[in-house]
Structures are given as C-alpha cells and as structure tokens.
Amino acid sequence: KAGVTQTPRYLIKTRGQQVTLSCSPISGHRSVSWYQQTPGQGLQFLFEYFSETQRNKGNFPGRFSGRQFSNSRSEMNVSTLELGDSALYLCASKLTGSSYEQYFGPGTRLTVT
Amino acid sequence: TQLLEQSPQFLSIQEGENLTVYCNSSSVFSSLQWYRQEPGEGPVLLVTVVTGGEVKKLKRLTFQFGDARKDSSLHITAAQPGDTGLYLCAGVWDSGYSTLTFGKGTMLLVSP
C-alpha cells in the first residue's frame, strides 16, 4: 500500500506571495492532519480534516488554511508569506478521526526569501 | 497548554552503547507514541502505548509507559549508526478526536 505523498517536496517563495501544498493520504484513510516543523518550535499542529470537514485547528493565524476533497486528498494554503513561515510542512493521515496511529508523508520544505 | 518535555535534547554516543530518552508531562496521556525522523523525511511511527505500565519491544528498542500514564521512556540497547535520528514522543490527552502534541525531540547521533 502506498504511503502518504506530498507535493512539491521543495519550494522557494518570496515574502508576500501565497503557496498551496498538496497531500494524498494512504488509501482508505479519511483523516488528514497538517503540521509545521521548525528547529525552534518543533512539530506544531496546524489543522485536521475528516470527511471534508475541519475538525481541529491549531494556534496559527488565519493566513494558514486548508481543505479536504471527497477523495480525502488535502491541500493547505498559506497567504501573504512571511520569512517565519519557512519550515518543513508535514501531512499525516490516519484511518479515522479517533485512530491512534497516524502516518506521515516526507514533507514539503518551504523556504521564504 | 499541555506540554510534553523530552530529555536529553541531544545525545552523541559510540556504537554499542546503551541509552535512554525520556518523555514527561504533568498531565495524563490517553495514548502516547514514539516516532523516529531522519533528516529531510517525515517522522516514522515506532510504537503506540495506551496502558499504564505497558512495555513494548521492537528489536533493540524498549518502550515503557509510566504507571500513571504521565511519562514514557525509550531504551536502546547496543546502539548502531542506523539508529541515528530525531526521536519524537507525541501524546494525546483526551480520547476520541483530540490531536497529537509533540515534544521537541531528542537528536541521537551514533558514531561507528
């Protein structure tokens, strides 16, 4: 069974631009979560989607948004990029919203210049 | 805000040595997971523990969940260079639809 895939793997953007990242979960998994990882803050939860509905949201500004499609694929969008948004963005999927185990993709490395 | 403290933050050892890393919280976990992350990759799930006092083994790795479900440890026997990576613990404090909260990790470097 294929794992979680994320595209693109690497991205360089300029401050003020917007960016969209994509995540395809493991087949059959209906819950997708997004995380931001930085050296200083570690892994921080952004939001979780289940059956196309956002179920949980972390403490991030409204510039960070996401959505989930009927096939469980998910996208996250960051508008008006800031230098501090440079990070590894990780997507994780799990079977249901209450499942314990989640499986991570390789991440998208975003650099904002 | 529930915090999850990991220690040590960094560990550099020689091949063949044993080591233990710790994960602590002041709150009771519903479940706790350990992940290993290699540079440029996403975390890979190693184990999930849910019962107080539970011990799980994965080859040379032994995971223990505290009796009170507030802490956990990961012990590696005879470490190998392939064990090098960032070890992350992550906890869920409520059952159901709560999210995972991650510690900042222990960076392990095993030299040949």
Coordinates of C-alpha atoms in Angstrom, one line a residue:
Chain A
K1 CA 0.0 0.0 0.0
A2 CA 1.5 3.4 -1.0
G3 CA 2.3 5.8 1.8
V4 CA 1.4 9.4 2.3
T5 CA 2.6 11.5 -0.6
Q6 CA 3.2 15.3 -0.6
T7 CA 3.9 17.6 -3.4
P8 CA 6.0 19.5 -4.1
R9 CA 8.9 18.3 -2.0
Y10 CA 10.8 21.7 -2.1
L11 CA 9.5 25.2 -2.7
I12 CA 11.1 28.6 -2.7
K13 CA 8.8 31.6 -2.5
T14 CA 9.1 35.3 -1.9
R15 CA 7.7 37.2 1.0
G16 CA 4.1 38.3 0.3
Q17 CA 3.3 35.5 -2.1
Q18 CA 1.0 32.6 -1.4
V19 CA 1.6 28.9 -1.6
T20 CA -0.5 25.7 -1.9
L21 CA 0.8 22.4 -0.7
S22 CA -0.8 19.1 -1.5
C23 CA -1.2 15.8 0.4
S24 CA -2.5 12.4 -0.7
P25 CA -3.2 10.1 2.3
I26 CA -2.8 6.4 2.5
S27 CA -5.6 4.7 0.5
G28 CA -8.6 4.3 2.8
H29 CA -7.5 6.8 5.3
R30 CA -10.1 9.6 5.9
S31 CA -8.3 11.9 8.3
V32 CA -5.5 14.2 7.3
S33 CA -3.6 16.5 9.6
W34 CA -1.0 19.1 8.8
Y35 CA 2.0 20.1 10.9
Q36 CA 4.7 22.8 10.7
Q37 CA 8.1 21.8 11.8
T38 CA 10.9 24.3 12.6
P39 CA 14.1 23.9 14.6
G40 CA 13.0 26.3 17.3
Q41 CA 9.4 25.2 17.8
G42 CA 9.5 21.6 16.8
L43 CA 6.3 20.0 15.3
Q44 CA 3.3 22.2 15.7
F45 CA -0.3 21.1 14.8
L46 CA -2.0 23.2 12.1
F47 CA -5.3 21.6 11.5
E48 CA -7.1 18.3 10.9
Y49 CA -9.6 17.3 8.3
F50 CA -12.0 14.4 8.4
S51 CA -14.6 13.7 5.7
E52 CA -14.0 17.1 4.1
T53 CA -14.6 19.0 7.4
Q54 CA -12.1 20.8 9.5
R55 CA -12.3 19.1 13.0
N56 CA -9.4 20.7 14.9
K57 CA -7.3 23.8 14.4
G58 CA -4.0 24.7 16.0
N59 CA -2.9 28.2 17.1
F60 CA -1.9 29.6 13.8
P61 CA -3.0 32.9 12.1
G62 CA -5.8 32.9 9.5
R63 CA -3.2 33.1 6.7
F64 CA -3.0 29.3 7.1
S65 CA -6.0 27.5 5.7
G66 CA -6.7 24.1 4.3
R67 CA -9.3 21.9 2.7
Q68 CA -10.1 18.3 2.0
F69 CA -11.6 16.8 -1.0
S70 CA -14.1 13.9 -1.4
N71 CA -11.2 11.5 -2.2
S72 CA -9.6 12.5 1.1
R73 CA -6.8 14.4 -0.6
S74 CA -6.0 17.6 1.2
E75 CA -4.4 20.9 0.4
M76 CA -3.1 23.7 2.7
N77 CA -2.7 27.3 1.7
V78 CA -0.5 30.0 3.2
S79 CA -1.3 33.5 2.0
T80 CA 0.9 36.6 2.4
L81 CA 4.0 34.6 3.2
E82 CA 6.4 35.8 5.9
L83 CA 10.0 34.8 6.4
G84 CA 9.0 33.0 9.6
D85 CA 6.8 30.6 7.5
S86 CA 10.0 28.9 6.3
A87 CA 9.6 25.4 7.6
L88 CA 9.0 21.7 6.8
Y89 CA 5.3 21.2 6.3
L90 CA 4.2 17.7 7.1
C91 CA 1.0 15.9 6.3
A92 CA -0.2 12.8 8.2
S93 CA -3.1 10.5 7.6
K94 CA -5.0 8.1 9.8
L95 CA -7.8 5.7 9.2
T96 CA -10.5 7.6 11.2
G97 CA -10.6 10.6 13.4
S98 CA -10.3 8.6 16.6
S99 CA -7.5 6.3 15.4
Y100 CA -4.3 6.4 17.5
E101 CA -1.7 5.9 14.8
Q102 CA -1.0 8.4 12.1
Y103 CA 1.4 8.1 9.2
F104 CA 3.5 11.0 7.9
G105 CA 4.5 12.0 4.5
P106 CA 8.0 13.1 3.6
G107 CA 7.1 16.8 3.9
T108 CA 7.4 19.9 1.8
R109 CA 10.4 22.1 2.6
L110 CA 9.2 25.7 2.1
T111 CA 11.8 28.5 2.0
V112 CA 10.5 32.1 2.1
T113 CA 13.0 34.7 0.9
Chain B
T1 CA -1.5 24.4 27.3
Q2 CA -0.3 20.9 27.8
L3 CA 3.4 20.5 27.4
L4 CA 5.5 17.4 26.7
E5 CA 9.1 17.6 27.8
Q6 CA 11.8 15.4 26.2
S7 CA 15.3 14.8 27.6
P8 CA 18.0 14.9 26.7
Q9 CA 17.7 17.3 23.8
F10 CA 20.9 15.8 22.2
L11 CA 22.8 12.6 22.7
S12 CA 26.1 11.6 21.0
I13 CA 27.3 8.1 21.7
Q14 CA 29.5 5.4 20.3
E15 CA 28.2 2.3 18.5
G16 CA 27.4 -0.5 21.0
E17 CA 26.4 1.8 23.9
N18 CA 23.0 1.8 25.6
L19 CA 20.9 4.9 26.0
T20 CA 17.6 6.0 27.4
V21 CA 15.5 9.0 26.4
Y22 CA 12.6 10.4 28.4
C23 CA 9.2 12.0 27.7
N24 CA 7.4 13.7 30.6
S25 CA 4.2 15.6 31.1
S26 CA 2.2 16.9 34.1
S27 CA -1.0 15.6 32.5
V28 CA -2.3 12.1 32.0
F29 CA -2.0 10.7 28.5
S30 CA -4.8 8.8 26.8
S31 CA -2.1 7.4 24.5
L32 CA 1.5 8.1 23.6
Q33 CA 3.5 7.4 20.5
W34 CA 7.2 7.4 19.6
Y35 CA 8.5 8.4 16.2
R36 CA 11.9 8.5 14.6
Q37 CA 12.6 11.1 12.0
E38 CA 15.6 11.2 9.7
P39 CA 16.9 14.4 8.0
G40 CA 14.7 15.6 5.2
E41 CA 12.0 13.0 5.9
G42 CA 8.7 12.7 7.8
P43 CA 8.5 11.0 11.2
V44 CA 8.0 7.3 11.2
L45 CA 5.8 5.7 13.8
L46 CA 7.7 3.3 16.0
V47 CA 5.2 2.3 18.7
T48 CA 1.9 3.3 20.4
V49 CA 1.3 2.7 24.1
V50 CA -2.0 3.1 25.8
T51 CA -2.0 1.2 29.1
G52 CA -0.2 2.4 32.2
G53 CA 2.9 0.2 32.9
E54 CA 2.9 -1.1 29.4
V55 CA 6.2 -2.3 28.0
K56 CA 6.7 -2.9 24.3
K57 CA 9.8 -4.1 22.5
L58 CA 10.9 -3.5 18.9
K59 CA 14.2 -5.4 18.3
R60 CA 16.7 -3.4 20.4
L61 CA 14.3 -0.7 21.3
T62 CA 12.2 -1.0 24.5
F63 CA 9.4 1.4 25.2
Q64 CA 7.8 1.9 28.6
F65 CA 4.7 3.8 29.6
G66 CA 4.6 5.0 33.2
D67 CA 2.1 3.6 35.6
A68 CA 0.4 6.9 35.9
R69 CA 0.4 7.5 32.1
K70 CA 2.3 10.8 32.5
D71 CA 5.7 9.7 31.3
S72 CA 7.4 7.3 28.9
S73 CA 10.9 6.2 28.1
L74 CA 12.7 4.7 25.2
H75 CA 15.7 2.5 25.8
I76 CA 18.0 1.4 23.0
T77 CA 20.4 -1.5 23.6
A78 CA 23.7 -1.7 21.7
A79 CA 23.0 1.4 19.6
Q80 CA 24.0 1.2 15.9
P81 CA 24.7 4.1 13.4
G82 CA 21.4 3.3 11.8
D83 CA 19.7 4.4 15.0
T84 CA 20.8 7.9 14.3
G85 CA 17.9 10.3 14.1
L86 CA 15.4 12.6 15.9
Y87 CA 13.3 10.7 18.4
L88 CA 9.9 12.3 19.0
C89 CA 7.3 11.4 21.5
A90 CA 3.7 12.6 21.0
G91 CA 0.8 12.3 23.3
V92 CA -3.0 12.5 23.2
W93 CA -4.5 13.8 26.4
D94 CA -8.2 13.0 25.7
S95 CA -9.6 10.0 23.9
G96 CA -11.6 10.5 20.7
Y97 CA -10.8 13.3 18.4
S98 CA -8.0 15.1 20.2
T99 CA -4.9 15.9 18.4
L100 CA -1.3 14.8 18.9
T101 CA 1.0 17.1 20.8
F102 CA 4.7 16.6 20.1
G103 CA 7.7 17.0 22.2
K104 CA 10.7 18.8 20.7
G105 CA 12.6 15.6 20.3
T106 CA 15.9 14.0 21.2
M107 CA 18.5 14.1 18.5
L108 CA 20.6 10.9 18.7
L109 CA 23.9 10.6 16.9
V110 CA 25.6 7.1 17.0
S111 CA 29.1 7.1 15.7
P112 CA 30.9 3.9 14.4

